[in-house]
């Protein structure tokens, strides 16, 4: 009853999963790479785990310790159909859009997220949507939709030129958009609306985009770097099921890893 | 690998669990009686299941198919400590307090809940808090607090005399409070507040009561007969983890039973 625990974000480690599972070793991972790679690799890992009677656990890849993946898995296992997922899955992005204001232009909010350690070393991994695309892919596949990365529509809210060049270039370029963002933000405040960086799965199509929402939306009061996930299913239809809480951070991720491990061991 | 499924609310069936588990048969149950009975019986069932290597699953006893009990269990298993639970666990009561208004006095809202099939045949089982007491007991125990039923403080919002006599008496008596409730309700509307029937576990003490909450509270927009549960733990501290959704109904309960069954079978 051996378990391999992957707390890296390393591609090379993710590439070893097939071999590890083949040797009757379960895997508990917080690394999103394997489950958001080519669908065929993902499927192969699932089938090796099934054949060998070992587990591949990745609850912490989305929302850290929040019970998201096992909830989808339980719904699907019990014959429900996931019709729609609407989610704020990036604590970093939620933090940035909660922080910006008259005294805190976009570029400073991004720097702050980096300084606190919320964002990746290169915050463009968060800002470009790459991280959220991986997460919605993992959820979509868990829900039974065999989606590939390039099928996810990403609407970036910063022009492409911000994502070229090095990090110093980036901070210089993004500063150019501070005024424009502050103007838009003031408009939103007048309308009592807020920005949220959403991942959506709807009718089998996934997209990632910056949306504006009003006070009636459950994500309006999404504090700090919290995550929120809304599931609309055949059974949770008129009103979706909602899960909300810290979706990142060393402590809650470690706890989620440990819970996954206990579930493997308990069997 | 046999499983006994209990979809009754029967005391006699619940009394058989010890014997069933002893015979190496797992139990999946929506019946709250066993897990909210004497703590010693609850503990005995858990230890028999452990000894015999079978499962006792009761996710649907609280919040139907919502992932509540397994979330607590995972948190505790991974070394977290549940500091506080705040929950609206009665779909019936939430429905009633969402329905009452100028055209719908309390007594009519109770009748409507009964007619739609939301309440027990005798709605006093819901109104007295009996059902919610059972639920908070189950959650408290899962969180590691060995609480007994008579240690739960219940603040009823109707006088004792309403709970004496037969059902016809009850409907007559409760009508006397319609005017008083409508006055209070109008007051609340002025203050932009709402009633919610809450179960709370705080510092090891459990209580059930009617509270008034403002628009900042996550339960303010708790529609229809939905449930909501807030967990404050060592790790989810500044901001609690929140789970919200349909917490009752044949379909979501059946789905939860089936998910529990799949979890037993999968092992």
PDB file of C-alpha atoms in Angstrom, chain B residues 116-226:
ATOM      1  CA  UNK B 116     -46.222  20.754  -0.533  1.00  0.00           C
ATOM      2  CA  UNK B 117     -44.763  17.883   1.487  1.00  0.00           C
ATOM      3  CA  UNK B 118     -41.807  19.850   2.880  1.00  0.00           C
ATOM      4  CA  UNK B 119     -42.748  19.397   6.528  1.00  0.00           C
ATOM      5  CA  UNK B 120     -43.362  16.250   8.544  1.00  0.00           C
ATOM      6  CA  UNK B 121     -47.015  15.089   8.698  1.00  0.00           C
ATOM      7  CA  UNK B 122     -47.051  16.868  12.074  1.00  0.00           C
ATOM      8  CA  UNK B 123     -45.193  20.131  11.289  1.00  0.00           C
ATOM      9  CA  UNK B 124     -44.395  20.544  14.995  1.00  0.00           C
ATOM     10  CA  UNK B 125     -41.557  18.060  14.549  1.00  0.00           C
ATOM     11  CA  UNK B 126     -39.929  20.765  12.428  1.00  0.00           C
ATOM     12  CA  UNK B 127     -41.206  23.808  14.348  1.00  0.00           C
ATOM     13  CA  UNK B 128     -40.085  22.489  17.731  1.00  0.00           C
ATOM     14  CA  UNK B 129     -36.540  22.113  16.447  1.00  0.00           C
ATOM     15  CA  UNK B 130     -36.480  18.327  17.025  1.00  0.00           C
ATOM     16  CA  UNK B 131     -35.291  17.632  13.503  1.00  0.00           C
ATOM     17  CA  UNK B 132     -32.574  20.307  13.599  1.00  0.00           C
ATOM     18  CA  UNK B 133     -31.397  19.181  17.058  1.00  0.00           C
ATOM     19  CA  UNK B 134     -30.762  15.716  15.623  1.00  0.00           C
ATOM     20  CA  UNK B 135     -28.809  17.216  12.741  1.00  0.00           C
ATOM     21  CA  UNK B 136     -26.550  19.467  14.807  1.00  0.00           C
ATOM     22  CA  UNK B 137     -25.911  16.522  17.162  1.00  0.00           C
ATOM     23  CA  UNK B 138     -24.729  14.427  14.222  1.00  0.00           C
ATOM     24  CA  UNK B 139     -22.447  17.223  12.996  1.00  0.00           C
ATOM     25  CA  UNK B 140     -21.087  17.987  16.472  1.00  0.00           C
ATOM     26  CA  UNK B 141     -20.205  14.331  17.027  1.00  0.00           C
ATOM     27  CA  UNK B 142     -18.564  14.097  13.613  1.00  0.00           C
ATOM     28  CA  UNK B 143     -16.526  17.148  14.624  1.00  0.00           C
ATOM     29  CA  UNK B 144     -15.363  15.283  17.735  1.00  0.00           C
ATOM     30  CA  UNK B 145     -17.669  16.686  20.430  1.00  0.00           C
ATOM     31  CA  UNK B 146     -19.419  13.921  22.454  1.00  0.00           C
ATOM     32  CA  UNK B 147     -22.695  15.827  22.923  1.00  0.00           C
ATOM     33  CA  UNK B 148     -26.009  14.379  24.103  1.00  0.00           C
ATOM     34  CA  UNK B 149     -29.435  15.483  22.867  1.00  0.00           C
ATOM     35  CA  UNK B 150     -30.453  17.162  26.146  1.00  0.00           C
ATOM     36  CA  UNK B 151     -27.306  19.292  26.088  1.00  0.00           C
ATOM     37  CA  UNK B 152     -28.523  21.126  22.982  1.00  0.00           C
ATOM     38  CA  UNK B 153     -30.165  24.437  23.937  1.00  0.00           C
ATOM     39  CA  UNK B 154     -33.397  24.965  22.000  1.00  0.00           C
ATOM     40  CA  UNK B 155     -35.046  28.380  21.904  1.00  0.00           C
ATOM     41  CA  UNK B 156     -38.508  27.822  20.514  1.00  0.00           C
ATOM     42  CA  UNK B 157     -40.171  30.793  18.880  1.00  0.00           C
ATOM     43  CA  UNK B 158     -43.673  29.582  19.671  1.00  0.00           C
ATOM     44  CA  UNK B 159     -44.951  29.115  23.258  1.00  0.00           C
ATOM     45  CA  UNK B 160     -45.068  25.619  24.755  1.00  0.00           C
ATOM     46  CA  UNK B 161     -48.859  25.452  24.596  1.00  0.00           C
ATOM     47  CA  UNK B 162     -48.641  25.227  20.799  1.00  0.00           C
ATOM     48  CA  UNK B 163     -46.836  21.925  21.160  1.00  0.00           C
ATOM     49  CA  UNK B 164     -49.515  20.353  23.373  1.00  0.00           C
ATOM     50  CA  UNK B 165     -52.686  18.695  22.116  1.00  0.00           C
ATOM     51  CA  UNK B 166     -53.525  17.467  18.640  1.00  0.00           C
ATOM     52  CA  UNK B 167     -52.854  18.932  15.212  1.00  0.00           C
ATOM     53  CA  UNK B 168     -56.202  20.750  14.952  1.00  0.00           C
ATOM     54  CA  UNK B 169     -55.529  22.410  18.299  1.00  0.00           C
ATOM     55  CA  UNK B 170     -52.136  23.421  17.018  1.00  0.00           C
ATOM     56  CA  UNK B 171     -53.409  25.110  13.873  1.00  0.00           C
ATOM     57  CA  UNK B 172     -55.976  26.996  15.977  1.00  0.00           C
ATOM     58  CA  UNK B 173     -53.387  28.104  18.562  1.00  0.00           C
ATOM     59  CA  UNK B 174     -50.716  29.122  16.099  1.00  0.00           C
ATOM     60  CA  UNK B 175     -53.226  31.420  14.353  1.00  0.00           C
ATOM     61  CA  UNK B 176     -53.242  33.558  17.520  1.00  0.00           C
ATOM     62  CA  UNK B 177     -49.620  34.485  16.785  1.00  0.00           C
ATOM     63  CA  UNK B 178     -50.094  35.503  13.150  1.00  0.00           C
ATOM     64  CA  UNK B 179     -50.553  39.214  13.930  1.00  0.00           C
ATOM     65  CA  UNK B 180     -47.605  39.374  16.310  1.00  0.00           C
ATOM     66  CA  UNK B 181     -45.364  37.661  13.752  1.00  0.00           C
ATOM     67  CA  UNK B 182     -46.489  39.952  10.944  1.00  0.00           C
ATOM     68  CA  UNK B 183     -45.689  43.008  13.106  1.00  0.00           C
ATOM     69  CA  UNK B 184     -42.230  41.656  13.891  1.00  0.00           C
ATOM     70  CA  UNK B 185     -41.692  40.811  10.241  1.00  0.00           C
ATOM     71  CA  UNK B 186     -42.529  44.376   9.180  1.00  0.00           C
ATOM     72  CA  UNK B 187     -40.024  45.659  11.741  1.00  0.00           C
ATOM     73  CA  UNK B 188     -37.367  43.345  10.285  1.00  0.00           C
ATOM     74  CA  UNK B 189     -38.080  44.467   6.721  1.00  0.00           C
ATOM     75  CA  UNK B 190     -37.544  48.083   7.842  1.00  0.00           C
ATOM     76  CA  UNK B 191     -34.149  47.108   9.253  1.00  0.00           C
ATOM     77  CA  UNK B 192     -33.373  45.076   6.086  1.00  0.00           C
ATOM     78  CA  UNK B 193     -33.162  41.892   8.147  1.00  0.00           C
ATOM     79  CA  UNK B 194     -34.533  38.376   7.825  1.00  0.00           C
ATOM     80  CA  UNK B 195     -35.336  35.439  10.083  1.00  0.00           C
ATOM     81  CA  UNK B 196     -33.286  32.270   9.775  1.00  0.00           C
ATOM     82  CA  UNK B 197     -33.684  29.137  11.898  1.00  0.00           C
ATOM     83  CA  UNK B 198     -30.107  28.417  12.927  1.00  0.00           C
ATOM     84  CA  UNK B 199     -28.238  25.519  14.453  1.00  0.00           C
ATOM     85  CA  UNK B 200     -24.933  26.554  15.977  1.00  0.00           C
ATOM     86  CA  UNK B 201     -22.027  24.672  17.458  1.00  0.00           C
ATOM     87  CA  UNK B 202     -19.631  27.020  19.232  1.00  0.00           C
ATOM     88  CA  UNK B 203     -16.894  26.103  21.694  1.00  0.00           C
ATOM     89  CA  UNK B 204     -18.402  22.648  22.065  1.00  0.00           C
ATOM     90  CA  UNK B 205     -21.904  23.955  22.888  1.00  0.00           C
ATOM     91  CA  UNK B 206     -24.829  23.410  20.524  1.00  0.00           C
ATOM     92  CA  UNK B 207     -27.965  25.515  20.223  1.00  0.00           C
ATOM     93  CA  UNK B 208     -30.968  25.834  17.943  1.00  0.00           C
ATOM     94  CA  UNK B 209     -32.779  29.160  17.618  1.00  0.00           C
ATOM     95  CA  UNK B 210     -34.522  31.668  15.394  1.00  0.00           C
ATOM     96  CA  UNK B 211     -32.074  34.469  14.574  1.00  0.00           C
ATOM     97  CA  UNK B 212     -32.333  37.676  12.603  1.00  0.00           C
ATOM     98  CA  UNK B 213     -29.580  38.382  10.108  1.00  0.00           C
ATOM     99  CA  UNK B 214     -28.663  41.251   7.804  1.00  0.00           C
ATOM    100  CA  UNK B 215     -27.679  41.370   4.124  1.00  0.00           C
ATOM    101  CA  UNK B 216     -24.005  40.790   4.952  1.00  0.00           C
ATOM    102  CA  UNK B 217     -24.718  37.293   6.206  1.00  0.00           C
ATOM    103  CA  UNK B 218     -24.224  34.489   3.660  1.00  0.00           C
ATOM    104  CA  UNK B 219     -27.663  33.085   4.564  1.00  0.00           C
ATOM    105  CA  UNK B 220     -29.500  36.321   3.681  1.00  0.00           C
ATOM    106  CA  UNK B 221     -30.108  35.145   0.112  1.00  0.00           C
ATOM    107  CA  UNK B 222     -30.939  31.566   1.085  1.00  0.00           C
ATOM    108  CA  UNK B 223     -33.742  30.821  -1.330  1.00  0.00           C
ATOM    109  CA  UNK B 224     -36.699  28.462  -0.934  1.00  0.00           C
ATOM    110  CA  UNK B 225     -35.939  25.378   1.111  1.00  0.00           C
ATOM    111  CA  UNK B 226     -32.143  25.549   0.710  1.00  0.00           C
TER     112      UNK B 226
END
